[in-house]
Amino acid sequence: MPVEQREDTVVWRRRDKRQAVIHWFVTLGIAAVVLWCFKLIADDTTWEFVWSAPEQGADLAIRMFLPEWFVDIPQLWRDGELWVHVAEYFRQRGLYAMELWDPLVDTIHIATLGTVLGVMIASPLAFLAARNTTPSTTFVRPIALALLVTSRSVNSLIWALLLVVIIGPGMLAGIIAIALRSVGFCGKLLYEAIEEIDENTRDAVKSTGASGMQVLTFGVIPQIAPAFAGISIYRWDINIREATILGLVGAGGIGMALQSAIDTLAWGQVSVIFLAILATVVLSEWVSAKARAAVT
Amino acid sequence: MLVIEGLLKRYPDGFEALKGVDVTIEDGELVALIGPSGAGKSTLIRCVNRLVEPTEGTIELNELELTTLNRAGLRRARRRMAMIFQNYALVERLTVMENVLSGRLGSVGFFKSLFRRFPQDDVDNAFALLEKVGLEGLHDRRADALSGGQQQRVGIARALMQDPDILLVDEPTASLDPRTARQVMGLLADLCEEHGLAAIINIHDVPLARDYTDRILGLKAGELVFDGPPEELTDDVLPEIYGGEDWSKEPSEDDEEEEDIRSSGQFLAEEVL
Ligand SMILES: Nc1ncnc2c1ncn2[C@@H]1O[C@H](COP(=O)(O)OP(=O)(O)OP(=O)(O)O)[C@@H](O)[C@H]1O
Ligand SMILES: [Mg+2]
């Protein structure tokens, strides 16, 4: 009882004495577990590598962004040749950036088509999974839920790995990988939106003698339309980011360019790819934010 | 004519919300259903159009037994009964016109309704009804952009759009201010008379029920404890329906509060001593 009598005032505390002691021990226990985990991780770490990380990172950054003639800059400046080198530096990178245009567009295609396909599969599943629209809670609902969980628990990179083996490398594998991962995400959010609809409205449509499909199109879908649009756009934005790495396993897009640049130790190209990805992601997030604001 | 006999509703948790209700409602009769919260009023009218499945008993609308109908039969029967809700239950993101026309869903095919190709007669009728309920010119407004009173008028228009035999009305005025509530009840009563409609109206406002209906049913804990014309619903009868004693005075909320304060004060005093 958190209310205590002290002389002639009634004192209210968040916890009584017993609860406070329990609370204290639980906090201590959690702290101990955290420390113990930290020790496990520390024992498992090769600290030499960690200490040399700043050095290695700097080295990589230099190889990516600084040209070979960097050390000669004072000399080049005196010879009046610096600008030639600078111009050449940007020309090369610019040329390479143009080469990236096609894989970049492929990446956006993979993300967009994957999202569309994913949402198309997710929508019916969501209606089967939502408690208030499923035809059977004992049989159909668990199956739909299981499918959604399966889709969600496998990363799209892993879906892509599998699909590249099954249908061969290329964009199609990427599109399907993105779609399969999106099904779980969109399906889950969508069925939660369906479960939150106003049942009165649905009852009102039902009570006019409307058929099952009419109840769905008049009583349910208008209520979830904003959520549906918001979820799809949000997932598209995530998929742009996911699609950039699918090429690492051969599923098309800019990741393939990244892979070959890393394989040939062309660090200059890697830096251009990073910048291109960054620009695309920023742009897609902006589009997504605007579009979502417009539909809700 | 609606004939309800031995209507019993047991919810899955075993609770009996209706314990054998018998009542007959004549054509064109305006009936108020009153009773305390949890008495089973909503359950009763929802059993009629089977939004809630009755457990036992029979319900006949114009000699048609409703409780045993199959899906298609139930759809057809539901066209004859229209429902009006406390919180309006409009499809908020659709327009007023779409909401009113949705009253015809029982009679229009799926694709026609999907593409909003409602028969011209229905559209004419919808415009006429909107005028009748005082919403002329608002047909393109989104339903959630209307005031509560206006939304309830849309709800009424949607119900009448069905061209029903009976209206099932669940607390039509509970979310409205007193004046709007009177207007809406007046509108309902007028329309019922004009269209020769019967109606069961769940309502908490006893004076409103007295003023606008022909007959009052009192439901208490799932049983019908009063059935008679408004004049017979005197202040001596109200305790039988609602419990409590003092009905000659206005509702006793203030008294209860006073009592609470007094007893808690006593408690404090004892503690301190
Ligand atoms: N789905 C349900 N499952 C179990 N019990 C229910 C369910 N719906 C209603 N009840 C119970 O049935 C009783 C009657 O409910 P009902 O909604 O019909 O009351 P009411 O008379 O309309 O009350 P109010 O005036 O507050 O609307 C209540 O005690 C309620 O708790
Ligand atoms: Mg009720």
PDB file of C-alpha atoms in Angstrom, chain A residues 5 7-8 10 198 200-215 217-219 222-226 295-296, chain B residues 46 49 51 75 78-79 81 83 85 87 89-91 93-94 98 102-103 105-106 108-110 113-114 116 118 158 162 268 271:
ATOM      1  CA  GLN A   5       0.437   7.432   7.872  1.00  0.00           C
ATOM      2  CA  GLU A   7       2.013  11.667  12.376  1.00  0.00           C
ATOM      3  CA  ASP A   8      -1.036  13.504  11.037  1.00  0.00           C
ATOM      4  CA  VAL A  10      -0.970  10.910   4.763  1.00  0.00           C
ATOM      5  CA  ASP A 198     -14.761   1.241 -36.326  1.00  0.00           C
ATOM      6  CA  ASN A 200     -20.099   0.315 -35.890  1.00  0.00           C
ATOM      7  CA  THR A 201     -19.549   1.633 -39.383  1.00  0.00           C
ATOM      8  CA  ARG A 202     -19.126  -1.895 -40.634  1.00  0.00           C
ATOM      9  CA  ASP A 203     -22.294  -2.978 -38.819  1.00  0.00           C
ATOM     10  CA  ALA A 204     -24.123  -0.055 -40.390  1.00  0.00           C
ATOM     11  CA  VAL A 205     -23.154  -1.203 -43.884  1.00  0.00           C
ATOM     12  CA  LYS A 206     -24.012  -4.810 -42.999  1.00  0.00           C
ATOM     13  CA  SER A 207     -27.428  -3.814 -41.723  1.00  0.00           C
ATOM     14  CA  THR A 208     -28.426  -2.411 -45.122  1.00  0.00           C
ATOM     15  CA  GLY A 209     -28.344  -5.966 -46.442  1.00  0.00           C
ATOM     16  CA  ALA A 210     -25.035  -5.466 -48.236  1.00  0.00           C
ATOM     17  CA  SER A 211     -23.150  -8.539 -49.457  1.00  0.00           C
ATOM     18  CA  GLY A 212     -19.833  -9.572 -47.946  1.00  0.00           C
ATOM     19  CA  MET A 213     -17.844  -7.909 -50.727  1.00  0.00           C
ATOM     20  CA  GLN A 214     -19.913  -4.736 -50.413  1.00  0.00           C
ATOM     21  CA  VAL A 215     -19.315  -4.632 -46.671  1.00  0.00           C
ATOM     22  CA  THR A 217     -15.582  -2.138 -50.097  1.00  0.00           C
ATOM     23  CA  PHE A 218     -17.881   0.267 -48.251  1.00  0.00           C
ATOM     24  CA  GLY A 219     -17.410  -0.554 -44.597  1.00  0.00           C
ATOM     25  CA  PRO A 222     -12.443   3.349 -46.926  1.00  0.00           C
ATOM     26  CA  GLN A 223     -11.438   3.127 -43.278  1.00  0.00           C
ATOM     27  CA  ILE A 224      -8.026   1.605 -43.988  1.00  0.00           C
ATOM     28  CA  ALA A 225      -7.245   3.479 -47.214  1.00  0.00           C
ATOM     29  CA  PRO A 226      -4.978   6.102 -45.597  1.00  0.00           C
ATOM     30  CA  VAL A 295      -2.416  10.882 -48.066  1.00  0.00           C
ATOM     31  CA  THR A 296      -3.121  11.213 -44.370  1.00  0.00           C
TER      32      THR A 296
ATOM     33  CA  ARG B  46     -29.280  -5.974 -32.748  1.00  0.00           C
ATOM     34  CA  ASN B  49     -31.387  -7.639 -37.651  1.00  0.00           C
ATOM     35  CA  LEU B  51     -25.930  -8.192 -35.960  1.00  0.00           C
ATOM     36  CA  ARG B  75     -29.527 -10.106 -46.615  1.00  0.00           C
ATOM     37  CA  ARG B  78     -32.138  -6.786 -43.668  1.00  0.00           C
ATOM     38  CA  ARG B  79     -33.289  -4.522 -46.498  1.00  0.00           C
ATOM     39  CA  MET B  81     -35.054  -3.104 -41.449  1.00  0.00           C
ATOM     40  CA  MET B  83     -30.629   0.837 -38.338  1.00  0.00           C
ATOM     41  CA  PHE B  85     -26.650   4.458 -34.543  1.00  0.00           C
ATOM     42  CA  ASN B  87     -22.326   7.595 -33.081  1.00  0.00           C
ATOM     43  CA  ALA B  89     -21.598   5.076 -37.942  1.00  0.00           C
ATOM     44  CA  LEU B  90     -21.147   6.845 -41.252  1.00  0.00           C
ATOM     45  CA  VAL B  91     -18.281   5.885 -43.533  1.00  0.00           C
ATOM     46  CA  ARG B  93     -14.058   9.194 -45.625  1.00  0.00           C
ATOM     47  CA  LEU B  94     -16.938   8.944 -48.104  1.00  0.00           C
ATOM     48  CA  GLU B  98     -22.156   7.991 -50.990  1.00  0.00           C
ATOM     49  CA  SER B 102     -25.059   3.053 -49.246  1.00  0.00           C
ATOM     50  CA  GLY B 103     -28.567   2.463 -47.897  1.00  0.00           C
ATOM     51  CA  LEU B 105     -26.385  -1.677 -51.053  1.00  0.00           C
ATOM     52  CA  GLY B 106     -28.779  -4.509 -50.367  1.00  0.00           C
ATOM     53  CA  VAL B 108     -27.599  -2.952 -55.984  1.00  0.00           C
ATOM     54  CA  GLY B 109     -25.054  -5.351 -57.469  1.00  0.00           C
ATOM     55  CA  PHE B 110     -21.435  -5.411 -56.341  1.00  0.00           C
ATOM     56  CA  SER B 113     -21.918  -0.195 -56.113  1.00  0.00           C
ATOM     57  CA  LEU B 114     -18.126  -0.365 -56.485  1.00  0.00           C
ATOM     58  CA  ARG B 116     -21.000   4.114 -57.781  1.00  0.00           C
ATOM     59  CA  PHE B 118     -26.542   3.607 -58.601  1.00  0.00           C
ATOM     60  CA  ARG B 158     -29.356   6.432 -45.232  1.00  0.00           C
ATOM     61  CA  GLN B 162     -33.561   1.472 -47.683  1.00  0.00           C
ATOM     62  CA  LEU B 268     -10.186  10.104   7.540  1.00  0.00           C
ATOM     63  CA  GLU B 271      -7.681   7.137  10.843  1.00  0.00           C
TER      64      GLU B 271
END
